[in-house]
Short mmCIF file of C-alpha atoms and ligand atoms in Angstrom, two decimals:
data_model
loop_
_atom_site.label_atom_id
_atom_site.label_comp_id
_atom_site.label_asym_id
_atom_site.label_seq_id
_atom_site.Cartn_x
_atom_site.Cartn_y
_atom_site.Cartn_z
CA UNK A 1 126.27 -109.43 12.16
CA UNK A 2 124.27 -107.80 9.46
CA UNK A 3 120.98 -109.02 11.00
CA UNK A 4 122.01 -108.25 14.50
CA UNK A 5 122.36 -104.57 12.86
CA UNK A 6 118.77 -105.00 10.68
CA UNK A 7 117.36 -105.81 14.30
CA UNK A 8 118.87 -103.20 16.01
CA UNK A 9 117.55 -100.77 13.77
CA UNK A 10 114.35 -102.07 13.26
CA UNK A 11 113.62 -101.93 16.86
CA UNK A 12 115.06 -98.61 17.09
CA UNK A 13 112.57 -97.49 14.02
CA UNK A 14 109.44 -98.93 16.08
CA UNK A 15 110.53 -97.14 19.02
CA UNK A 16 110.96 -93.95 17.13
CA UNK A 17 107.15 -94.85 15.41
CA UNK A 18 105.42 -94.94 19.15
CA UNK A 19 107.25 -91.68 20.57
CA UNK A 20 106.34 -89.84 18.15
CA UNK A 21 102.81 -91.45 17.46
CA UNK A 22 102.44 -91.28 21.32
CA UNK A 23 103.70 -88.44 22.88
CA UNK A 24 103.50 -88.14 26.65
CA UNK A 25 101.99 -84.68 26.49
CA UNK A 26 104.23 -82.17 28.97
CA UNK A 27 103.83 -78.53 28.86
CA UNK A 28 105.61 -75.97 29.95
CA UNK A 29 103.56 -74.46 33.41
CA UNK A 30 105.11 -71.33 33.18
CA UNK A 31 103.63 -70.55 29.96
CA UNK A 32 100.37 -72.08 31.06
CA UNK A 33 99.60 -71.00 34.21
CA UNK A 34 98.04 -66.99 33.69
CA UNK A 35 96.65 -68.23 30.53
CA UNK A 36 92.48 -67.23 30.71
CA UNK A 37 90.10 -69.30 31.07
CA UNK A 38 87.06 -68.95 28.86
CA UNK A 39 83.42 -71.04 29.37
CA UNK A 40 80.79 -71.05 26.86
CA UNK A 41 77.00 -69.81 28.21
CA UNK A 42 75.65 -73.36 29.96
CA UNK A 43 78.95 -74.62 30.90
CA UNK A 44 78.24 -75.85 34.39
CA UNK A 45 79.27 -77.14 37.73
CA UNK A 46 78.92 -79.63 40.14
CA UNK A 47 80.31 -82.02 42.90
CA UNK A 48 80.04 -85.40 43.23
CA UNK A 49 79.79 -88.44 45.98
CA UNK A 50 78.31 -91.60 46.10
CA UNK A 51 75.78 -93.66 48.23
CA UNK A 52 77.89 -96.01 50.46
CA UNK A 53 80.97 -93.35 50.47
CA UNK A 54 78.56 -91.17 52.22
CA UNK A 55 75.16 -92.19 53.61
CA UNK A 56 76.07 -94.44 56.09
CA UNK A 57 74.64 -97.03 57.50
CA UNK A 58 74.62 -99.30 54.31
CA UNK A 59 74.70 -102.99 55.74
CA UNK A 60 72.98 -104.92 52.95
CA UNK A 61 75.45 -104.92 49.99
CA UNK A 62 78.66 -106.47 48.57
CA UNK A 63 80.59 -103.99 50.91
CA UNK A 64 79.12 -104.43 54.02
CA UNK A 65 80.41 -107.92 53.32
CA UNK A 66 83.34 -107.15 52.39
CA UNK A 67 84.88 -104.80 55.31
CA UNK A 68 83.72 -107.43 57.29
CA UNK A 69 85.71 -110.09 55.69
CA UNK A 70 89.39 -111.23 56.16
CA UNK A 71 91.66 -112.60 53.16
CA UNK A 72 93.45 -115.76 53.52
CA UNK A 73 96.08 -114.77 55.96
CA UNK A 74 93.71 -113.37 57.93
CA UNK A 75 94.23 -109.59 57.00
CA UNK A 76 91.13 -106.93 57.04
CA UNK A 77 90.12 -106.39 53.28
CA UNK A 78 89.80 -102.34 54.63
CA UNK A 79 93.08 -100.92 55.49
CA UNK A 80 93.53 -100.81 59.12
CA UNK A 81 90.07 -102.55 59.11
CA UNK A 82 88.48 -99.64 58.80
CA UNK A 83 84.33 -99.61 57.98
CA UNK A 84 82.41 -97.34 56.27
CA UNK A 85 79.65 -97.21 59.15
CA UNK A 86 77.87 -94.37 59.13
CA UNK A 87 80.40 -92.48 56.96
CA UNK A 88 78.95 -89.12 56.71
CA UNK A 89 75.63 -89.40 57.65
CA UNK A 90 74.55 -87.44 54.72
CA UNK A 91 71.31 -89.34 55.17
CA UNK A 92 70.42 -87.22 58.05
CA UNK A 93 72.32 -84.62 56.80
CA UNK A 94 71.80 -83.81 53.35
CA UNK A 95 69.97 -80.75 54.28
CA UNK A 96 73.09 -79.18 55.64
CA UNK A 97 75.06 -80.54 52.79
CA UNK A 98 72.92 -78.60 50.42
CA UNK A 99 74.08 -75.63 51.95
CA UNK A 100 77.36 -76.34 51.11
CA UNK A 101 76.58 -76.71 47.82
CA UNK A 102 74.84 -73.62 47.85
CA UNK A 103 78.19 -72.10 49.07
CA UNK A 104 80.45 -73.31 46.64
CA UNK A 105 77.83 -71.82 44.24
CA UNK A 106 77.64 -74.95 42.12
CA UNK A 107 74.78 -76.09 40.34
CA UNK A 108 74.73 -79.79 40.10
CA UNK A 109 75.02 -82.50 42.47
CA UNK A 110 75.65 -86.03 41.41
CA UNK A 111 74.86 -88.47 43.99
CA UNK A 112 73.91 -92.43 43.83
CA UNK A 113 71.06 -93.98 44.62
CA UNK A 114 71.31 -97.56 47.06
CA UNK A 115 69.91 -99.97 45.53
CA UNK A 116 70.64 -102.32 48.61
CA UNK A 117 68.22 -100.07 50.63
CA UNK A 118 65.72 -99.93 47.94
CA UNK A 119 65.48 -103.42 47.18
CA UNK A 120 66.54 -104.97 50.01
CA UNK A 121 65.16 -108.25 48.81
CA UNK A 122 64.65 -109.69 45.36
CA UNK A 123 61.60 -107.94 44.51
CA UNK A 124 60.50 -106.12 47.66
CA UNK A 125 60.98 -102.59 47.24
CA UNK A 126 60.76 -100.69 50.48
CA UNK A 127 59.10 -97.40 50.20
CA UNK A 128 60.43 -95.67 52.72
CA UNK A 129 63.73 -95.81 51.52
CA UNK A 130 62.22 -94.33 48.65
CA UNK A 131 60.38 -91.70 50.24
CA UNK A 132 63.68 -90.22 51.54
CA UNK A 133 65.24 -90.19 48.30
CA UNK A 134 62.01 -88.10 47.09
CA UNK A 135 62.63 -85.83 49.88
CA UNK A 136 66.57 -85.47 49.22
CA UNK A 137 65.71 -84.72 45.26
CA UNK A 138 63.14 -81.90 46.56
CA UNK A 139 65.66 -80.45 48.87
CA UNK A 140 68.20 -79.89 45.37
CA UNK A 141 65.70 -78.77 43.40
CA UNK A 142 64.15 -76.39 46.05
CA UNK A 143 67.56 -75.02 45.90
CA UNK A 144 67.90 -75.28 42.22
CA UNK A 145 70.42 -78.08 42.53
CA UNK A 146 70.00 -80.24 39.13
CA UNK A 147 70.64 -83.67 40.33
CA UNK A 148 72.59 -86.35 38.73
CA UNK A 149 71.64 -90.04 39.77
CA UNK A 150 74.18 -92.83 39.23
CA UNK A 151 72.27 -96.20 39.47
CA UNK A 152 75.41 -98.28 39.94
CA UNK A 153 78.38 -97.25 41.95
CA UNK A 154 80.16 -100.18 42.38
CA UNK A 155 77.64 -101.66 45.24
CA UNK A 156 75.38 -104.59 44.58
CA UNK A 157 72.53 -106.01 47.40
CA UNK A 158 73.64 -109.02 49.38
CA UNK A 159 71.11 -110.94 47.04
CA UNK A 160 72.23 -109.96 44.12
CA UNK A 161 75.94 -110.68 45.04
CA UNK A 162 74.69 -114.19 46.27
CA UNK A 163 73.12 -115.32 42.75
CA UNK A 164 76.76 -114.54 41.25
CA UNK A 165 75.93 -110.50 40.28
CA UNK A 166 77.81 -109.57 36.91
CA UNK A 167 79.38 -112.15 36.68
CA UNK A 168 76.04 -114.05 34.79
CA UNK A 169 74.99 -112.54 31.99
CA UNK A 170 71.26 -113.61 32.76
CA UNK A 171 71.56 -111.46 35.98
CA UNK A 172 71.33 -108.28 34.29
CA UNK A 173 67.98 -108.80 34.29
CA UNK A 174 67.54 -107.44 37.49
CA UNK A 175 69.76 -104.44 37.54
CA UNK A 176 67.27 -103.84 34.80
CA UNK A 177 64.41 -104.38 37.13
CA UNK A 178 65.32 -101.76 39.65
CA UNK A 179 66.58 -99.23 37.30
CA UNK A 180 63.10 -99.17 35.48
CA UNK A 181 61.24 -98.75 39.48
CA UNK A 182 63.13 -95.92 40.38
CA UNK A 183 63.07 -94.13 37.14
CA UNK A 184 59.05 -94.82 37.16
CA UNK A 185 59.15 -93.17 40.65
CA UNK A 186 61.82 -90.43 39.79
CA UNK A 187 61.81 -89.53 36.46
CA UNK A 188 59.21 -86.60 36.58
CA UNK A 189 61.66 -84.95 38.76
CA UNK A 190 65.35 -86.25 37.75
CA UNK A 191 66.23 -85.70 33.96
CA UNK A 192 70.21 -86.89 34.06
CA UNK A 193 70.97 -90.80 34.74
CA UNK A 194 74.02 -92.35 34.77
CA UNK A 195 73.70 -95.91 34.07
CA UNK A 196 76.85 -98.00 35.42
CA UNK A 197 79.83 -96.28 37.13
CA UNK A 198 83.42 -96.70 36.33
CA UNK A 199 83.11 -100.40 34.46
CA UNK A 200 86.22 -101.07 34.32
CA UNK A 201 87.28 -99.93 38.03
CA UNK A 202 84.63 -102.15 39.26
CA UNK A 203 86.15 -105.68 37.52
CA UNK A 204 89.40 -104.84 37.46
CA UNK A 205 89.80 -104.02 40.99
CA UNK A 206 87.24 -106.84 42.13
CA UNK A 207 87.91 -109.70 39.39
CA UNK A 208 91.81 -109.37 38.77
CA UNK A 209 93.28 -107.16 41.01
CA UNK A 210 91.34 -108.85 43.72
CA UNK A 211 90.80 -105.26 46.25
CA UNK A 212 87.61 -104.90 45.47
CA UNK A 213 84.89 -107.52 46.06
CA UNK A 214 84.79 -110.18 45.43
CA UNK A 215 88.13 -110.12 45.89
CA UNK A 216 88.89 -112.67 42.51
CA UNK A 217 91.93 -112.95 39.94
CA UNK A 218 91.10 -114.21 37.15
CA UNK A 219 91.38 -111.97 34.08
CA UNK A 220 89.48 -113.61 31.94
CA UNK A 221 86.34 -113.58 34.21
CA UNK A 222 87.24 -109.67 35.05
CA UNK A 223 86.79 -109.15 31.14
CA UNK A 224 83.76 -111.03 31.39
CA UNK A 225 82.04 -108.78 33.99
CA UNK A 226 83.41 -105.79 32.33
CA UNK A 227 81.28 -107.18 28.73
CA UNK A 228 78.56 -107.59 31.25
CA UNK A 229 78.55 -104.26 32.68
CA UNK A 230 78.70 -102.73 29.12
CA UNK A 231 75.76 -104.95 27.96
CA UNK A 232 73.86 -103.18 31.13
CA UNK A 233 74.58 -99.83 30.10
CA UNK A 234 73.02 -100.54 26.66
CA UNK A 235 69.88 -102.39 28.18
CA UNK A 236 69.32 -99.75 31.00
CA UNK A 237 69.21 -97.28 28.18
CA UNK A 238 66.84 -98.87 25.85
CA UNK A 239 64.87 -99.77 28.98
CA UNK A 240 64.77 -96.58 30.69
CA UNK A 241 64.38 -94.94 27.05
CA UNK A 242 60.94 -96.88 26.17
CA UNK A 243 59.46 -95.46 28.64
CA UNK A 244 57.76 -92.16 30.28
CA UNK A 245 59.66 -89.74 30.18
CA UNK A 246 62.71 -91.87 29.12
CA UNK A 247 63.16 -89.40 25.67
CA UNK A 248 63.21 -86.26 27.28
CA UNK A 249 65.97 -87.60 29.90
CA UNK A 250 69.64 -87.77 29.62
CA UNK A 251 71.14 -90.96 29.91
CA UNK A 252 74.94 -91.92 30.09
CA UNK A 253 77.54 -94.41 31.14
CA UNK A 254 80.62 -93.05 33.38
CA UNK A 255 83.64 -94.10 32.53
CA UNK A 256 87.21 -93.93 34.22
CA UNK A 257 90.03 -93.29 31.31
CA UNK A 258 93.72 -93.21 32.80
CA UNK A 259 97.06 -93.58 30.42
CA UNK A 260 99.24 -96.26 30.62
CA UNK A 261 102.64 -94.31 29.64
CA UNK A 262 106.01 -96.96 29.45
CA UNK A 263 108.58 -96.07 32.06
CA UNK A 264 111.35 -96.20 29.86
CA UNK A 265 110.33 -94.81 26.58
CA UNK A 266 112.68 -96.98 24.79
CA UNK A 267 111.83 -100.11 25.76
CA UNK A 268 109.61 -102.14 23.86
CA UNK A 269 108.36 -104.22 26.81
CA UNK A 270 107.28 -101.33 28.32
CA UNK A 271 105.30 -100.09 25.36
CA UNK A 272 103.74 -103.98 25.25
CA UNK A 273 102.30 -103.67 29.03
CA UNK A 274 101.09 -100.13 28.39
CA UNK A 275 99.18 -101.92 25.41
CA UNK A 276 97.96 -104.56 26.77
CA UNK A 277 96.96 -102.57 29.64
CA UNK A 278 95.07 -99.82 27.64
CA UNK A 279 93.30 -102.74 25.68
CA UNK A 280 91.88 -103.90 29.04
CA UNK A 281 91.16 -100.63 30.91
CA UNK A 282 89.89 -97.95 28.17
CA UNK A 283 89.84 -99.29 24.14
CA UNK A 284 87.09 -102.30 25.60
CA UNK A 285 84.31 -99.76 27.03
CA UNK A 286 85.59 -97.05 23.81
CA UNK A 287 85.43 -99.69 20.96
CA UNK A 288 82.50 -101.19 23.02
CA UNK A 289 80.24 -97.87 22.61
CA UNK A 290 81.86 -96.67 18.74
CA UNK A 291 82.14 -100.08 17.18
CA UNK A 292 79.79 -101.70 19.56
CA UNK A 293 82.34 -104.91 19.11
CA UNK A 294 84.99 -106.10 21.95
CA UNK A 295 87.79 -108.25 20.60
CA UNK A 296 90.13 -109.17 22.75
CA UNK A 297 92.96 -111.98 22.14
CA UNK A 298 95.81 -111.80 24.74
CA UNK A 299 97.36 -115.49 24.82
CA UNK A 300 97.01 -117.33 28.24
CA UNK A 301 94.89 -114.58 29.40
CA UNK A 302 91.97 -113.05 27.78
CA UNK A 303 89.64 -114.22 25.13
CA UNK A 304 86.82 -112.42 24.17
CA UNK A 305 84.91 -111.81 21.38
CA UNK A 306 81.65 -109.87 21.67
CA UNK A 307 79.46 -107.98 18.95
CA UNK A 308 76.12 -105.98 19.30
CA UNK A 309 75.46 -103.31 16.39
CA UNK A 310 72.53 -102.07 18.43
CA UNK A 311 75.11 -100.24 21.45
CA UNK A 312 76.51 -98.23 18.68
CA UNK A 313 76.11 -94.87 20.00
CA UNK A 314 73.69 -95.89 22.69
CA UNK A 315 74.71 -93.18 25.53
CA UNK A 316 73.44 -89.69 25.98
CA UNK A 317 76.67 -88.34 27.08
CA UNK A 318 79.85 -89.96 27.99
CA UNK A 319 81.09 -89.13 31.59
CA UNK A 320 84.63 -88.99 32.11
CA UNK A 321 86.08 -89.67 35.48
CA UNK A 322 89.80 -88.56 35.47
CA UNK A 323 92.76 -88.75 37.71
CA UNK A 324 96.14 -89.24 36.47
CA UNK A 325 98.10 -91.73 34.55
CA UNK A 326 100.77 -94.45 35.78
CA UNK A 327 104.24 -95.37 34.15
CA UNK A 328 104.41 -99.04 33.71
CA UNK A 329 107.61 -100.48 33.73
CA UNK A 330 108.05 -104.71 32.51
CA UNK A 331 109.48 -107.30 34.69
CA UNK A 332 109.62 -111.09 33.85
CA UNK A 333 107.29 -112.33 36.18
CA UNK A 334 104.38 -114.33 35.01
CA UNK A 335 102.23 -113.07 38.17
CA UNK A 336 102.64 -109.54 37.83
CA UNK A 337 104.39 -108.25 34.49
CA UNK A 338 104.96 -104.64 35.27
CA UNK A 339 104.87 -102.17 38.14
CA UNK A 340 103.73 -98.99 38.61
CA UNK A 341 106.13 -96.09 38.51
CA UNK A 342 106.29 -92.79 39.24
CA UNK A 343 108.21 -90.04 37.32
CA UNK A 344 110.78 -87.97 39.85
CA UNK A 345 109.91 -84.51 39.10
CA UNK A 346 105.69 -85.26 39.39
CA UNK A 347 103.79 -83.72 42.32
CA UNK A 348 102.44 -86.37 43.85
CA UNK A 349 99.22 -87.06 45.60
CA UNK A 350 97.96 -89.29 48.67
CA UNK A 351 96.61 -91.72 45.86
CA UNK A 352 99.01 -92.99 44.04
CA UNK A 353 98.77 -90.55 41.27
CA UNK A 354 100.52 -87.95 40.60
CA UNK A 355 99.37 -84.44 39.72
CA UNK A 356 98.66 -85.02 35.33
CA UNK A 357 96.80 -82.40 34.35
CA UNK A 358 98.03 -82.52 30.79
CA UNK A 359 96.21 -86.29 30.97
CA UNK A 360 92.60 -84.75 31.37
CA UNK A 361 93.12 -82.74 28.13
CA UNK A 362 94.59 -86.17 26.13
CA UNK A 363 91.56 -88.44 27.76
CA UNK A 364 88.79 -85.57 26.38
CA UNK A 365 90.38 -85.66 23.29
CA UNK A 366 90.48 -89.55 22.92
CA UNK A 367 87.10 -89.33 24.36
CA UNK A 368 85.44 -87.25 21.67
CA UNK A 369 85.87 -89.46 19.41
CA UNK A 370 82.41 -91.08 21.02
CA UNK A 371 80.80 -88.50 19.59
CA UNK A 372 78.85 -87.63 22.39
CA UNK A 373 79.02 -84.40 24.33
CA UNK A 374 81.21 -85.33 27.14
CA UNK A 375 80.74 -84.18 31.23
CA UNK A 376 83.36 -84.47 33.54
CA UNK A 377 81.79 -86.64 36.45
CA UNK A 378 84.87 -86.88 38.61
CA UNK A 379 87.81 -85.15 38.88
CA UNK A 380 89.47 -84.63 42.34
CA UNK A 381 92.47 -85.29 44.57
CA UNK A 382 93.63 -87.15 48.02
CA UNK A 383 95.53 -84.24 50.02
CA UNK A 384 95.12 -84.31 53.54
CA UNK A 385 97.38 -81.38 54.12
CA UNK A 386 95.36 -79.61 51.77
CA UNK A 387 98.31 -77.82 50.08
CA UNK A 388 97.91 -79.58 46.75
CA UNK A 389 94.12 -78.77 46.53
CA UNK A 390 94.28 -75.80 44.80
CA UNK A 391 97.05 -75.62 42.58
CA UNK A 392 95.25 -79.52 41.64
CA UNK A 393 92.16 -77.61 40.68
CA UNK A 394 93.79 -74.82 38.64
CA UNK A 395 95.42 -76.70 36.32
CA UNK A 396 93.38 -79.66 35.75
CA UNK A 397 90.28 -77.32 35.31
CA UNK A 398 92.68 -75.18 33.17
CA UNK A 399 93.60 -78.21 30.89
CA UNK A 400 89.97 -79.19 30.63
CA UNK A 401 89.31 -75.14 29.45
CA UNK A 402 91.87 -75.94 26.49
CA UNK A 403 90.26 -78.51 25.24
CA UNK A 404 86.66 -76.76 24.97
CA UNK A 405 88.50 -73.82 23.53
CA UNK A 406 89.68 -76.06 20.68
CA UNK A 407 86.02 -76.49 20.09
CA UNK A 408 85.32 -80.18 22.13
CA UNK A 409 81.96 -80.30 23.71
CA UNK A 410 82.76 -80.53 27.38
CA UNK A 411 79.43 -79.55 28.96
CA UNK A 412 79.94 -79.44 32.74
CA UNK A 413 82.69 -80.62 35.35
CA UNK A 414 81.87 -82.69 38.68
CA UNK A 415 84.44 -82.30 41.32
CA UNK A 416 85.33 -85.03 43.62
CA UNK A 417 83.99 -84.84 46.40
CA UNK A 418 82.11 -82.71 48.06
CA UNK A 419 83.37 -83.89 51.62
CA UNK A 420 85.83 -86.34 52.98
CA UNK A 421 84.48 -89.72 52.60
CA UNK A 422 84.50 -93.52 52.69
CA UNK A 423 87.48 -94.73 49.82
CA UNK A 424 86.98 -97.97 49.48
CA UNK A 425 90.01 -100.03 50.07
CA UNK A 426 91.58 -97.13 51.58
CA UNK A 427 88.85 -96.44 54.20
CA UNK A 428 88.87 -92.82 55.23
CA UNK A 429 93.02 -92.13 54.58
CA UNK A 430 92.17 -90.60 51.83
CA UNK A 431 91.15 -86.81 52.04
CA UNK A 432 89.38 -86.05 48.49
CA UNK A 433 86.43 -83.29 49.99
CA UNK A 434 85.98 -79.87 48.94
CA UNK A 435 85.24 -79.86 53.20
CA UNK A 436 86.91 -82.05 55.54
CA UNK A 437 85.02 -83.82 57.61
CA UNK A 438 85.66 -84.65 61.48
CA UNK A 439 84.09 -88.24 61.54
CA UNK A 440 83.47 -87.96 65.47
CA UNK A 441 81.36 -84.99 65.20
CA UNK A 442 80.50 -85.10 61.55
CA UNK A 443 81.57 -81.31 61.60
CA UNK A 444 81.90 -79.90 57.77
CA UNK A 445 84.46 -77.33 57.23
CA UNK A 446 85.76 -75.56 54.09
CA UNK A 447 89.22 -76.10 52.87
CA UNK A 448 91.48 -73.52 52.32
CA UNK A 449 92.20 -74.92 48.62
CA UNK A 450 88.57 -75.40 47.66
CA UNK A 451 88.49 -71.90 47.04
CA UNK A 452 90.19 -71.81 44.09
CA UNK A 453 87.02 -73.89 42.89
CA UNK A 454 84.92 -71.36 44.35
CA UNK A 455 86.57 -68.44 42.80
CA UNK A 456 86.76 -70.34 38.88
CA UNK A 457 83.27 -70.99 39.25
CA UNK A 458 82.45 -67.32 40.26
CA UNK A 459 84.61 -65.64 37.23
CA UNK A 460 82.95 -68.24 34.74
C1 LIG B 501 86.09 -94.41 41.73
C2 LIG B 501 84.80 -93.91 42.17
C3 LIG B 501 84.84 -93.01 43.34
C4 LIG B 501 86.17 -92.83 44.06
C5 LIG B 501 87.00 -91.75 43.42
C6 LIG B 501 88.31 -91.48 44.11
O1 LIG B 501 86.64 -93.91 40.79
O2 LIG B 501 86.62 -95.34 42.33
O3 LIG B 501 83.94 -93.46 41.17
O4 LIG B 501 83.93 -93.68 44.11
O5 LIG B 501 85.97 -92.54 45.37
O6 LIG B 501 87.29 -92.08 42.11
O7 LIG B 501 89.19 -92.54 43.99
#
C-alpha cells in the first residue's frame, strides 16, 4: 500500500513539474485585443508562395509524379485526384501579381525558384528558364519588391528523385551544384536566400507519414533525410558564402516549429508522445543549428547520432514558418501511438489547426534562442469563407508584436499566400490567399479579410 501511495504521488509530482515547466500559454482576448501595436524603423512585410503551388505547368519533379500516382488500393495520392496543372499561372502572370503586391503595399516577396525547370537534366541547365526568372526578379525590383528566393521547397527533378534524392547523403552534392549556378547568375541582383524549406515537413510527411512523396514509413529513414537536409543547409551556406557576393548576402534555413501540447494534461502518456514528437519535429533542426549535434535514441524507432561543430551558428537568419499547435492524445497502438485532438472552445480552421496565436509568440521565443535575428516566412490560414481571415491576422500579427516589444529581433513577417494556390495533398481545398483565385479564369480578387493586413501594414 505504501508504495502504491509513493507512486501515486510521485507521478502526481512529475505531472505538477511539466504543467508548470510547460504551460500551454492562453490569454485572455479581451484584454489583448485593443492593445497597440508598435514596429521598430525596418520592420517589414511581405507575402509568400512557392514555385509548383503557383507557376504551373511543373511536369518534371517528384510531384508531377506523384499526383499522377495511385497508392496501393488504388486511391489518387491528391485528394479528389486533383493536379496542380497550371495552378496559377503566375508564370505568365507575375506581372499582374506584382500589382497586387503593390496593393497590399508590402515590400517583400518570397517566391521559389524550380529547380526541375532549371536543370531539367543532370547537368544541363536550360537558359531560358533562367532568363524568365531574370525577368520576374527585374519586375520586383522595378517595383521595389526585395525578393526572397527559397532554393528548396519541397520539389526535387525527376532525376534527382530517381538516384534516391535525400535520402543519400552523397546526393547533396548536387543540390549543391544548382544552388551555386543560380546564385552565380542571381546574386548581383537577389541578396536574401533561403536554403532548404520546412526540413522537417518535407521527411516527415514524405518518409513516415507517407502523404508526401515518396510516400514511405519508415521513421528511421525520415530522420535520416531530415540529418540530410540539415547537412544541406550548412553546405549551401558555406558554398554559396565562398563565393561572389556570397558575404554581402543573407542566407537562412526555414523552418516549420508547431507545439505538441498533451490532450489531457495529466496524463503522463500524453506528455511522452508530445516528447517524443517535439524531439522529432523541432529540438533535431534547433539542437542541429545551436549544438550542431543530433542525438536521437527512441527504442524500436529512431537511432541517430550525428555531430558537426562547423553548423554551429551557420544561418543568417532563422525563418519561422508558423501555424498552430495539435493536442496529442496516447493510445496503445504500436502503428499509430496518439491522435490528434482538438480543444472544444478553439476556432478552427480548414487545416486542421486551430486558430493559436499565443503559439507564434512561444515558437519566437524558443526560437531566439538560435541567436539569429528571426523573419517570419509563413504565417497564414485555410478559410474559404473568408470570415476567419482577419480576426487570424490580428491576433497572430498581434502576438508576434509582443514578442518584439519584449525586445526579440523579429525583422519582417511573410504572409501566406499571396493567392489561392496548389496545397499539396490537399490540392486546391484549401483557401490560404490574401486574393482568391477563380482557377477557370485565373481571375485575382481581394478578400474582404486581407484588409486587416492591409490596414496593419499601413499604420506600421
Ligand atoms: C508548408 C509549405 C507551404 C504550405 C503552407 C500551408 O508549410 O507546407 O511551406 O508550401 O503551402 O505551409 O500549409
Amino acid at each position: 500500500m505504501i508504495f502504491f501511495i509513493y507512486g501515486v504521488i510521485f507521478y502526481f509530482s512529475i505531472i505538477v513539474f511539466l504543467k508548470i515547466n510547460y504551460p500551454e500559454l492562453r490569454w485572455n482576448w479581451n484584454l489583448e485585443d485593443d492593445k497597440k501595436l508598435n514596429f521598430p524603423k525596418n520592420f517589414f512585410w511581405g507575402t509568400a508562395t512557392a514555385s509548383h503551388q503557383v507557376e504551373g505547368n511543373c511536369t518534371n519533379n517528384n510531384w508531377y509524379k506523384w499526383e499522377n500516382n495511385f497508392d496501393d488500393e488504388g486511391s489518387p495520392r491528391i485528394k479528389d485526384n486533383q493536379k496542380s496543372g497550371l495552378a496559377c499561372d503566375h508564370w505568365n502572370k507575375y506581372e499582374e501579381d506584382i500589382l497586387m503586391l503593390k496593393e497590399l503595399g508590402v515590400s517583400h516577396y518570397r517566391l521559389s525558384l524550380e529547380w526541375s525547370k532549371i536543370e531539367p537534366k543532370k547537368n544541363k541547365f536550360d537558359e531560358i528558364i533562367l532568363k524568365h526568372y531574370s525577368k520576374v526578379i527585374d519586375a520586383l525590383l522595378k517595383n521595389n519588391i526585395t525578393p526572397y528566393i527559397t532554393l528548396h521547397h519541397f520539389t526535387n527533378p525527376i532525376w534527382f528523385d530517381e538516384i534516391g534524392s535525400f535520402e543519400k547523403e552523397k546526393n547533396i552534392d548536387y543540390f549543391i551544384d544548382f544552388c551555386e549556378f543560380v546564385f552565380n547568375r542571381f546574386s548581383n541582383k537577389v541578396s536574401n536566400w533561403c536554403t532548404i524549406n520546412e526540413p522537417e515537413v518535407y521527411s516527415v510527411m514524405g518518409y513516415f507519414a507517407g502523404v508526401f512523396p515518396p510516400g514511405k514509413k519508415d521513421a528511421q529513414v525520415a530522420a535520416e533525410v531530415q540529418k540530410n537536409l540539415l547537412i544541406s543547409h550548412t553546405r549551401v551556406y558555406d558554398k554559396l558564402k565562398s563565393l561572389s557576393n556570397g558575404k554581402d548576402s543573407k542566407i537562412g534555413i526555414v523552418k516549420n516549429v508547431m507545439q505538441f501540447d498533451p490532450s489531457r494534461r495529466w496524463h503522463l502518456l500524453d506528455w511522452l508522445a508530445c516528447r517524443i514528437t517535439d524531439i522529432v519535429y523541432n529540438k533535431m533542426s534547433l539542437s542541429y543549428l545551436k549544438y550542431g549535434k543530433i542525438k536521437i535514441n527512441i527504442p524500436f524507432f529512431i537511432n541517430l547520432d550525428y555531430s558537426n561543430k562547423d553548423a554551429i551558428g551557420k544561418t543568417d537568419f532563422f525563418g519561422l514558418n508558423y501555424y498552430s499547435h495539435v493536442h496529442l492524445k496516447f493510445q496503445f497502438d504500436k502503428h499509430e501511438f496518439f491522435i490528434n485532438t482538438y480543444p472544444k472552445n478553439d476556432i478552427m480552421t480548414d487545416m486542421p489547426y486551430t486558430i493559436y496565436p499565443e503559439g507564434l509568440y512561444r515558437a519566437i521565443h524558443r526560437v531566439k534562442s538560435i541567436g539569429k535575428p528571426i523573419i517570419i516566412t509563413e504565417n497564414g490560414i485555410a478559410d474559404s469563407k473568408d470570415d476567419k481571415r482577419g480576426l487570424f491576422i490580428k491576433r497572430y500579427i498581434y502576438a508576434m508584436n509582443k514578442a518584439i516589444q519584449e525586445g526579440v529581433d523579429v525583422r519582417g513577417y511573410f504572409y501566406w499566400s499571396l493567392m489561392d494556390n496548389f496545397e499539396w495533398a490537399e490540392g486546391y481545398d484549401m483557401k490560404f490567399g490574401l486574393y482568391e483565385v477563380d482557377f477557370k479564369t485565373q481571375e485575382r480578387k481581394l478578400r474582404q479579410g486581407s484588409k486587416e493586413f492591409i490596414n496593419i501594414i499601413n499604420e506600421s
